[in-house]
CSV table of C-alpha atoms and ligand atoms in Angstrom, one decimal:
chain,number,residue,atom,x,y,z
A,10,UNK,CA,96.9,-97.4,-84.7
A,11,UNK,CA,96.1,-98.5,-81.0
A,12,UNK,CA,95.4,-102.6,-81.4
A,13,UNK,CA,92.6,-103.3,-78.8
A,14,UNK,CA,91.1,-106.5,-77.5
A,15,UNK,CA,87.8,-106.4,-75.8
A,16,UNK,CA,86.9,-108.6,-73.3
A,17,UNK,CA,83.0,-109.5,-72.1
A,18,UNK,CA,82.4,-108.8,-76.1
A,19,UNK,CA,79.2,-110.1,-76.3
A,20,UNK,CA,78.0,-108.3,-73.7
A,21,UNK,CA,75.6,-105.0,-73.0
A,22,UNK,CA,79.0,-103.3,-72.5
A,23,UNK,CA,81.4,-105.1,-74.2
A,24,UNK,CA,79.3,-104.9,-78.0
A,25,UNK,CA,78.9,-101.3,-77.7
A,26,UNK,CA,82.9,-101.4,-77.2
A,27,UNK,CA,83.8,-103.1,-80.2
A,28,UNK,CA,81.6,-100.8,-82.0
A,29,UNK,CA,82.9,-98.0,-80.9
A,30,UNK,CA,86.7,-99.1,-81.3
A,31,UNK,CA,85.9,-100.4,-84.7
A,32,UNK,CA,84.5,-96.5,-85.7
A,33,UNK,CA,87.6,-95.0,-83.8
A,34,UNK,CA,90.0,-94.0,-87.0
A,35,UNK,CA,92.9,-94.5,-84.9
A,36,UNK,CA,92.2,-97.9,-83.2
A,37,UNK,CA,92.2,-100.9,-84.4
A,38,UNK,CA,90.4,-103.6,-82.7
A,39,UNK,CA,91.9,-106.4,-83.2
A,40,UNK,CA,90.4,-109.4,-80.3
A,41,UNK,CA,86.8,-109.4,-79.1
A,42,UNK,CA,86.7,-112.5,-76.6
A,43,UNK,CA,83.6,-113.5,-74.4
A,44,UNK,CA,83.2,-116.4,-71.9
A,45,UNK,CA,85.1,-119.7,-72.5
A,46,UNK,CA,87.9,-117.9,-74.9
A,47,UNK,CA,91.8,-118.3,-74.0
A,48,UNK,CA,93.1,-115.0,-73.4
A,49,UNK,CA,96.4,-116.3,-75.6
A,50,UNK,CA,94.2,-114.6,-78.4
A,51,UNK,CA,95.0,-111.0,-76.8
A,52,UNK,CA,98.9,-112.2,-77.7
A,53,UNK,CA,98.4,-113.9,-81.0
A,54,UNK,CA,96.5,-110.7,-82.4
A,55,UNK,CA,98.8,-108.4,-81.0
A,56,UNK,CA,97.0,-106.3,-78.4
A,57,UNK,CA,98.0,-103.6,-76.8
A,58,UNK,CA,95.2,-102.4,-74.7
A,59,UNK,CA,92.5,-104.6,-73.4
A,60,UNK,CA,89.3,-103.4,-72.5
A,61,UNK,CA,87.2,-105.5,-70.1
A,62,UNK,CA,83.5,-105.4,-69.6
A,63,UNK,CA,83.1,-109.1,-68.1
A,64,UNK,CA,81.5,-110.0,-64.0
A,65,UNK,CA,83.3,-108.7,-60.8
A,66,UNK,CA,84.3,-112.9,-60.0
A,67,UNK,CA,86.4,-113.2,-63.2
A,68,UNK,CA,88.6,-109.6,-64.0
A,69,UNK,CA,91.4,-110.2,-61.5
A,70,UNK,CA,92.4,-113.3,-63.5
A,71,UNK,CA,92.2,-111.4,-66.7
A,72,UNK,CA,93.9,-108.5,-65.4
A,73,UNK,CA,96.5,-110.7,-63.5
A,74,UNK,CA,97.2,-112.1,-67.2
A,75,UNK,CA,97.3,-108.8,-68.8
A,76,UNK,CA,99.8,-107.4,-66.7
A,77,UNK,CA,102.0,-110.4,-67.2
A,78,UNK,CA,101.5,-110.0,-70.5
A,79,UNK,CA,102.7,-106.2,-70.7
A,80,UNK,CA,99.3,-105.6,-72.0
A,81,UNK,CA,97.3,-102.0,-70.6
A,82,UNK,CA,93.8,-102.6,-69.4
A,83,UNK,CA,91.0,-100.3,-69.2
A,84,UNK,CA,88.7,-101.6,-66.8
A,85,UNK,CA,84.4,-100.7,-66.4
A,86,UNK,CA,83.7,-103.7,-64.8
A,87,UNK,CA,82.7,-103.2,-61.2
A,88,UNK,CA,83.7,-104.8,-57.9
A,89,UNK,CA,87.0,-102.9,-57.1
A,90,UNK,CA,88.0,-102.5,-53.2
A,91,UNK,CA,90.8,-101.5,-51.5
A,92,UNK,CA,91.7,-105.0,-51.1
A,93,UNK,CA,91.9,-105.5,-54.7
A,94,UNK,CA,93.4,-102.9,-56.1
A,95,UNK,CA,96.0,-103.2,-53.4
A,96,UNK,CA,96.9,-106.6,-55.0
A,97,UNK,CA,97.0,-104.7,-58.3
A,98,UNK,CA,99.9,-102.4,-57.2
A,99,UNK,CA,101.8,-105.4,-56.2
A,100,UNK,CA,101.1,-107.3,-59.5
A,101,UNK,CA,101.5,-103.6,-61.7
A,102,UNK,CA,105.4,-103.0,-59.6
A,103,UNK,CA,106.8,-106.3,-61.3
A,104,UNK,CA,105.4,-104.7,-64.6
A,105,UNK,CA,106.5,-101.2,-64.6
A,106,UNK,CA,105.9,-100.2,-68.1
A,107,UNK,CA,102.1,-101.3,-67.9
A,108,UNK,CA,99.2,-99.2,-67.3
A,109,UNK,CA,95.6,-100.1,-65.5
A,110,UNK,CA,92.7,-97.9,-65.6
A,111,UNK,CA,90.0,-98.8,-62.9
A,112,UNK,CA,87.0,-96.7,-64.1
A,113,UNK,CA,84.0,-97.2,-62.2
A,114,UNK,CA,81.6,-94.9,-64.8
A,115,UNK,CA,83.2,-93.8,-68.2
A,116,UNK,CA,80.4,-91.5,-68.8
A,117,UNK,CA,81.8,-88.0,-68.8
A,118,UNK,CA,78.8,-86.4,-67.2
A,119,UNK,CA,79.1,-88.9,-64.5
A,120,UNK,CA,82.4,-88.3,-63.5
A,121,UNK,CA,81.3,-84.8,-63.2
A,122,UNK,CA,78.6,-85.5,-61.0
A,123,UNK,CA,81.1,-87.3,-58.7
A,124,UNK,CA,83.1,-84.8,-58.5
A,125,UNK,CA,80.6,-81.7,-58.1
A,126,UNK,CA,79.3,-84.2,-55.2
A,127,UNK,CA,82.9,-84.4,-54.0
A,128,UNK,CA,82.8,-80.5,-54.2
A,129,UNK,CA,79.7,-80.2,-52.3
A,130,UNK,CA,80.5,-82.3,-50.0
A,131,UNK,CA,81.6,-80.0,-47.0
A,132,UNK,CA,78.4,-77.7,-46.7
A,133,UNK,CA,76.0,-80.2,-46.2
A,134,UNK,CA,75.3,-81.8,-42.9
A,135,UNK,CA,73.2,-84.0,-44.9
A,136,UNK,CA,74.0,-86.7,-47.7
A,137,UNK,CA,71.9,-89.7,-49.3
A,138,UNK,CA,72.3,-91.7,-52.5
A,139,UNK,CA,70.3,-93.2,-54.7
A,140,UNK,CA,71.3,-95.4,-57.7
A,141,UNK,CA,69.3,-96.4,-60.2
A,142,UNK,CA,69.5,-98.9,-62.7
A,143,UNK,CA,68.4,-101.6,-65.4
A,144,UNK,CA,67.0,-105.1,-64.0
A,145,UNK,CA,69.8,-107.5,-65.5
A,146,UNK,CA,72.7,-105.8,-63.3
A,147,UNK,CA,74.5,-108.1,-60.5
A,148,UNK,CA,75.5,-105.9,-58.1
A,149,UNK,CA,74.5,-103.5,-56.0
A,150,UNK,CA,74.6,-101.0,-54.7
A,151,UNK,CA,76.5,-100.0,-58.0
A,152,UNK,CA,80.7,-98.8,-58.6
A,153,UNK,CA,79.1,-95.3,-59.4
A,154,UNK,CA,77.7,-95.4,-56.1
A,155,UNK,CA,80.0,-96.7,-53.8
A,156,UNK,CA,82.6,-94.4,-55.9
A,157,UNK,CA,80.9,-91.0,-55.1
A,158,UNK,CA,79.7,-92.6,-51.1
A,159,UNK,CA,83.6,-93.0,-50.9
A,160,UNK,CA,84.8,-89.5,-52.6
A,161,UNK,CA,81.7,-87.6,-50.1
A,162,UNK,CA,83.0,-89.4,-47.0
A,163,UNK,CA,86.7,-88.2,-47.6
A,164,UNK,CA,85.6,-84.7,-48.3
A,165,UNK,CA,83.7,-85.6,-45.0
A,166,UNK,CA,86.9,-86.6,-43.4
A,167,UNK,CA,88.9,-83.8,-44.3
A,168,UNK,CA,86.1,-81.3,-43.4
A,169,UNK,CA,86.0,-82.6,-39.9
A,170,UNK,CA,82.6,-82.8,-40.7
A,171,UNK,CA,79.9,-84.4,-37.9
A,172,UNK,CA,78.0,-87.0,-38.1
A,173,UNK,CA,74.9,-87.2,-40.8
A,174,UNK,CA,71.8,-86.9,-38.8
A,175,UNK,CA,69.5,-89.7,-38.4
A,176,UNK,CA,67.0,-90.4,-36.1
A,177,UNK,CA,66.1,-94.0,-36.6
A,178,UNK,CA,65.9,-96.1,-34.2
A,179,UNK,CA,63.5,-99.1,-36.0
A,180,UNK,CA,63.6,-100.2,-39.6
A,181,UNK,CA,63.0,-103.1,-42.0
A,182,UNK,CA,66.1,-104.4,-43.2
A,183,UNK,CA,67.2,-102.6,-46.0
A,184,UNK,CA,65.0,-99.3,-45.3
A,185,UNK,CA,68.1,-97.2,-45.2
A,186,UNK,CA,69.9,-98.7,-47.8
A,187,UNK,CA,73.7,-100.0,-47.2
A,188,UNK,CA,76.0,-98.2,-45.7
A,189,UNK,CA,79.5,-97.0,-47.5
A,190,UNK,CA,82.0,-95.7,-45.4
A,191,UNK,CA,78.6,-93.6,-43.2
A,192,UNK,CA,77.0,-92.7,-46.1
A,193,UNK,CA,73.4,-94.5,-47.3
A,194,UNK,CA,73.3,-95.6,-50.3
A,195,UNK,CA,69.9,-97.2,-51.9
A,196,UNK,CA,69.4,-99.0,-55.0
A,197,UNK,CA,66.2,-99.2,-57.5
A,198,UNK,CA,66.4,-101.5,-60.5
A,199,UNK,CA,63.7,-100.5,-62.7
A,200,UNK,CA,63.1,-102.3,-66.7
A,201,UNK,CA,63.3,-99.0,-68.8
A,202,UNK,CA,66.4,-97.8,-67.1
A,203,UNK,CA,70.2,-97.7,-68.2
A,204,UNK,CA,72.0,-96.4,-65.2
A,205,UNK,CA,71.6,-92.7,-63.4
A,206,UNK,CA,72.1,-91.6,-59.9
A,207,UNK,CA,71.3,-89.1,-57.7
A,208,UNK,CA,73.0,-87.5,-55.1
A,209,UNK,CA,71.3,-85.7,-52.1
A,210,UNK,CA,72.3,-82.9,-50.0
A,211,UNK,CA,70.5,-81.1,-47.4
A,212,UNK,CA,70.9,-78.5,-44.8
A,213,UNK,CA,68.9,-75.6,-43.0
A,214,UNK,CA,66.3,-74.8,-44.8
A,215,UNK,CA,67.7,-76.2,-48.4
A,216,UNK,CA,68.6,-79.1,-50.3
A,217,UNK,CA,70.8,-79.6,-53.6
A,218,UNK,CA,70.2,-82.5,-55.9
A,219,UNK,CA,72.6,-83.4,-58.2
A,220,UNK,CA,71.9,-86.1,-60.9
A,221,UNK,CA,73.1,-88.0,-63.6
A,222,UNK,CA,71.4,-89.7,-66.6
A,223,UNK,CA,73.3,-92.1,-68.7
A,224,UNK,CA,70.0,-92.9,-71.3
A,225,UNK,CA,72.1,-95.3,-73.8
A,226,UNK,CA,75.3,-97.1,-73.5
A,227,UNK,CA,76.8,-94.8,-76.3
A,228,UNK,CA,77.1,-92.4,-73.1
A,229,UNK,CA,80.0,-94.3,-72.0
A,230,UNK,CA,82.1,-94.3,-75.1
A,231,UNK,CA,83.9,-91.2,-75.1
A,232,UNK,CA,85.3,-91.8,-72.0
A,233,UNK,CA,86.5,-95.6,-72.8
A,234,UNK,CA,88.0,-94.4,-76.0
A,235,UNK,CA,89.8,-91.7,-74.0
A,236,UNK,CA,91.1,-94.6,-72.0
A,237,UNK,CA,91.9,-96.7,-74.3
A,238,UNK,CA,93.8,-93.8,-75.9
A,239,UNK,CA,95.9,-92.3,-72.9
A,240,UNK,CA,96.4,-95.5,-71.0
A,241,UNK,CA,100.0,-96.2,-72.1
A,242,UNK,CA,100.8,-92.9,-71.0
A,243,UNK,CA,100.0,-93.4,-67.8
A,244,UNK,CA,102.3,-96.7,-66.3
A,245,UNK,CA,100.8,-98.1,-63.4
A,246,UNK,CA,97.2,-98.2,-61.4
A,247,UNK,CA,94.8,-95.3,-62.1
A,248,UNK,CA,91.4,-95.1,-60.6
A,249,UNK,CA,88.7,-92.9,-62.0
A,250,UNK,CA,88.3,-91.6,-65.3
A,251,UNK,CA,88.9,-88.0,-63.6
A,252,UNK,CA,92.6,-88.4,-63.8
A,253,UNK,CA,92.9,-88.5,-67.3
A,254,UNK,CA,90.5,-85.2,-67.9
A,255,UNK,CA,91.8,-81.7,-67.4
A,256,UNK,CA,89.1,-80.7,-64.2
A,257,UNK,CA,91.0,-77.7,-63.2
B,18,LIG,N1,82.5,-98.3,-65.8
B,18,LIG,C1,81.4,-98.1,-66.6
B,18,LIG,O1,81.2,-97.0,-67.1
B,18,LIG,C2,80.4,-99.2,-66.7
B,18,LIG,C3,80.6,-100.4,-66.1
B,18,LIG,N2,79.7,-101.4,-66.3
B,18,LIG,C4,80.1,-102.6,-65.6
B,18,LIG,O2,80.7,-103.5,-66.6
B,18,LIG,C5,80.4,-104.9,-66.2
B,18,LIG,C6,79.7,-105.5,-67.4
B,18,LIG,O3,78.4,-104.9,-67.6
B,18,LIG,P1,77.4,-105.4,-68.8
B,18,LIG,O4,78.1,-105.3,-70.1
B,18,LIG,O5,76.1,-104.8,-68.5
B,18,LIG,O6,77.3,-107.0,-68.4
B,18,LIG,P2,76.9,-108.2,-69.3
B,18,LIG,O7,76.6,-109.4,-68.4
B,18,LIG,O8,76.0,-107.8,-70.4
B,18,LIG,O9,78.4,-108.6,-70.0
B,18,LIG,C7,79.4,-109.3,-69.4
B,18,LIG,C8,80.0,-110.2,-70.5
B,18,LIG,O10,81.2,-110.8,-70.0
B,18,LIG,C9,81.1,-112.2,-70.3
B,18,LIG,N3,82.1,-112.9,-69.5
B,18,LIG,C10,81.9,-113.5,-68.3
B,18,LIG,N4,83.1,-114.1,-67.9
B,18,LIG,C11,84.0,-113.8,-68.8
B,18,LIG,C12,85.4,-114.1,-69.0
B,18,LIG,N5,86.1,-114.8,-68.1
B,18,LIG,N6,86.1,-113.6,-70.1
B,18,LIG,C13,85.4,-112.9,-71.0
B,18,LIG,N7,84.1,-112.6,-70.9
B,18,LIG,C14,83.4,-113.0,-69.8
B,18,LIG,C15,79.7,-112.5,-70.0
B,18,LIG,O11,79.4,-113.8,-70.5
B,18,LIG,P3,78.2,-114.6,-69.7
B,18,LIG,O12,77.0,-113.8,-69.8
B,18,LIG,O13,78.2,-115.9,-70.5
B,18,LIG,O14,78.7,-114.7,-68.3
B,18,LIG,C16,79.0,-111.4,-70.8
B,18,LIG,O15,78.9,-111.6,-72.1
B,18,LIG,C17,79.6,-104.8,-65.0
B,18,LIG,O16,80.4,-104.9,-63.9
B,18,LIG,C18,79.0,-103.4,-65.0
B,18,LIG,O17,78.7,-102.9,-63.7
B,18,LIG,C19,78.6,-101.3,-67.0
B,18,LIG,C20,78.4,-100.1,-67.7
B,18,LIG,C21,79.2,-99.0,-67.6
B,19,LIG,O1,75.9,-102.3,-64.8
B,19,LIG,C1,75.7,-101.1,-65.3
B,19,LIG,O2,74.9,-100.9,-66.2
B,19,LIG,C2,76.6,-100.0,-64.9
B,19,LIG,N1,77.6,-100.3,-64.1
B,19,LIG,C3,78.5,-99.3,-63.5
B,19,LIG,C4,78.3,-99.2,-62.0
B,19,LIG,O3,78.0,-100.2,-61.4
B,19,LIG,O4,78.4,-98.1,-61.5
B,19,LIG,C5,78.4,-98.0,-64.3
B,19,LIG,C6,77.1,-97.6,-64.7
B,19,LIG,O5,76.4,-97.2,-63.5
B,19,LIG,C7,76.3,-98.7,-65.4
């Protein structure tokens, strides 16, 4: 049995978690901690794994803990840079044993779009974004998004490809959406939505669409069970779900 602590329990993410860890025949979950709790509870009940769905401001700390603690950490929450995951390499080489997966979507069929986009990449002059998602999120645009902006613009890179066309020369602020690593990137945050995404290519005479549609939160549960299941198998920093699926 895997013992797992969730972290941000009493949230959107964090319920549907436990839930899920609780059905899992081969997990046991064995710390669900929200806002305010010691993390000394991840060590009293044993944890091996912690999962954390908590804000961008406050996972550092717990995962700066964690990896002191020898603990693996599968990570959904959002707000991963360079920068930061830089410091987790440092932190992760003084803990050799430990594994951290940085996840920015555990939906499976979101990964694939990512990497179909990825894929697609080199043939398109062409690229937009466009996330959508629920009203109570705090960031934007969202990890999905700057994710796939980030995998298109190294495909980009390595295509030698030019830059995308745009003409415009006067905008309201925020007409073009942000701008990750060249590539626009817009967010809509709609009541009625969970989180989907659509990726936009275009070209001479054609455009390819490719979108993703997670419709409940149960959408991300095979992947942070596949996590939570390969993560001590996999010592040190990973970043994307990808690297634990067989994609070939
Ligand atoms: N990778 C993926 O597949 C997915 C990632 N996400 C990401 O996960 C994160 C959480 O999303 P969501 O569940 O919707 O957000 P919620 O706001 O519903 O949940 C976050 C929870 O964490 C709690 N929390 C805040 N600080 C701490 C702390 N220091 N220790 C423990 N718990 C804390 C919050 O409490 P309080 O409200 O009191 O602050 C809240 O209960 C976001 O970054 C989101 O983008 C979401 C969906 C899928
Ligand atoms: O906050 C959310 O809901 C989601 N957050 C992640 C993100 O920012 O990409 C994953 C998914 O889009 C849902």
């Amino acid at each position: 049995m895997i013992k797992v602590g969730v972290l941000g329990a009493k949230g959107r993410m964090g319920a549907q978690t436990c839930l899920a860890v609780e059905e899992a025949a081969d997990c046991d979950l064995v710390a669900q901690l929200d806002q305010g709790d010691s993390l000394d509870a991840l060590t009293e009940a044993g944890a091996e794994v912690v999962v954390d769905f908590t804000r961008p401001e406050v996972v550092m700390d717990n995962l700066a803990w964690c990896i002191e603690h020898g603990i693996h950490a599968v990570v959904g929450t959002t707000g991963f840079d360079a920068e930061r995951l830089a410091v987790l390499q440092t932190q992760l080489a003084a803990s050799p044993t430990t594994g951290v997966l940085i996840a920015p979507n555990f939906s499976i069929g979101a990964v694939l779009m990512m990497q179909f986009s990825a894929k697609a990449a080199k043939y398109y002059e062409s690229v937009e974004i466009i996330e959508l998602h629920h009203p109570d999120k705090v960031d934007a645009p969202s990890g999905t998004a700057r994710r796939t902006a980030e995998l298109i613009a190294a495909a980009r890179r390595d295509a030698e490809s030019g830059p995308i066309p745009d003409a415009t020369t006067t905008a309201l602020d925020g007409a073009r959406g942000a701008d990750v690593e060249g590539i626009r990137v817009h967010g809509v945050r709609l009541r009625g939505l969970i989180a989907h995404q659509e990726v936009l290519f275009g070209d001479e005479g054609e455009t390819l669409t490719i979108r993703h549609d997670s419709m409940s939160r149960v959408s991300f549960m095979a992947g942070v069970l596949l996590g939570v299941r390969t993560i001590a198998t996999a010592p040190g920093l990973t970043v994307g779900l990808e690297q634990f699926m067989d994609l070939t």
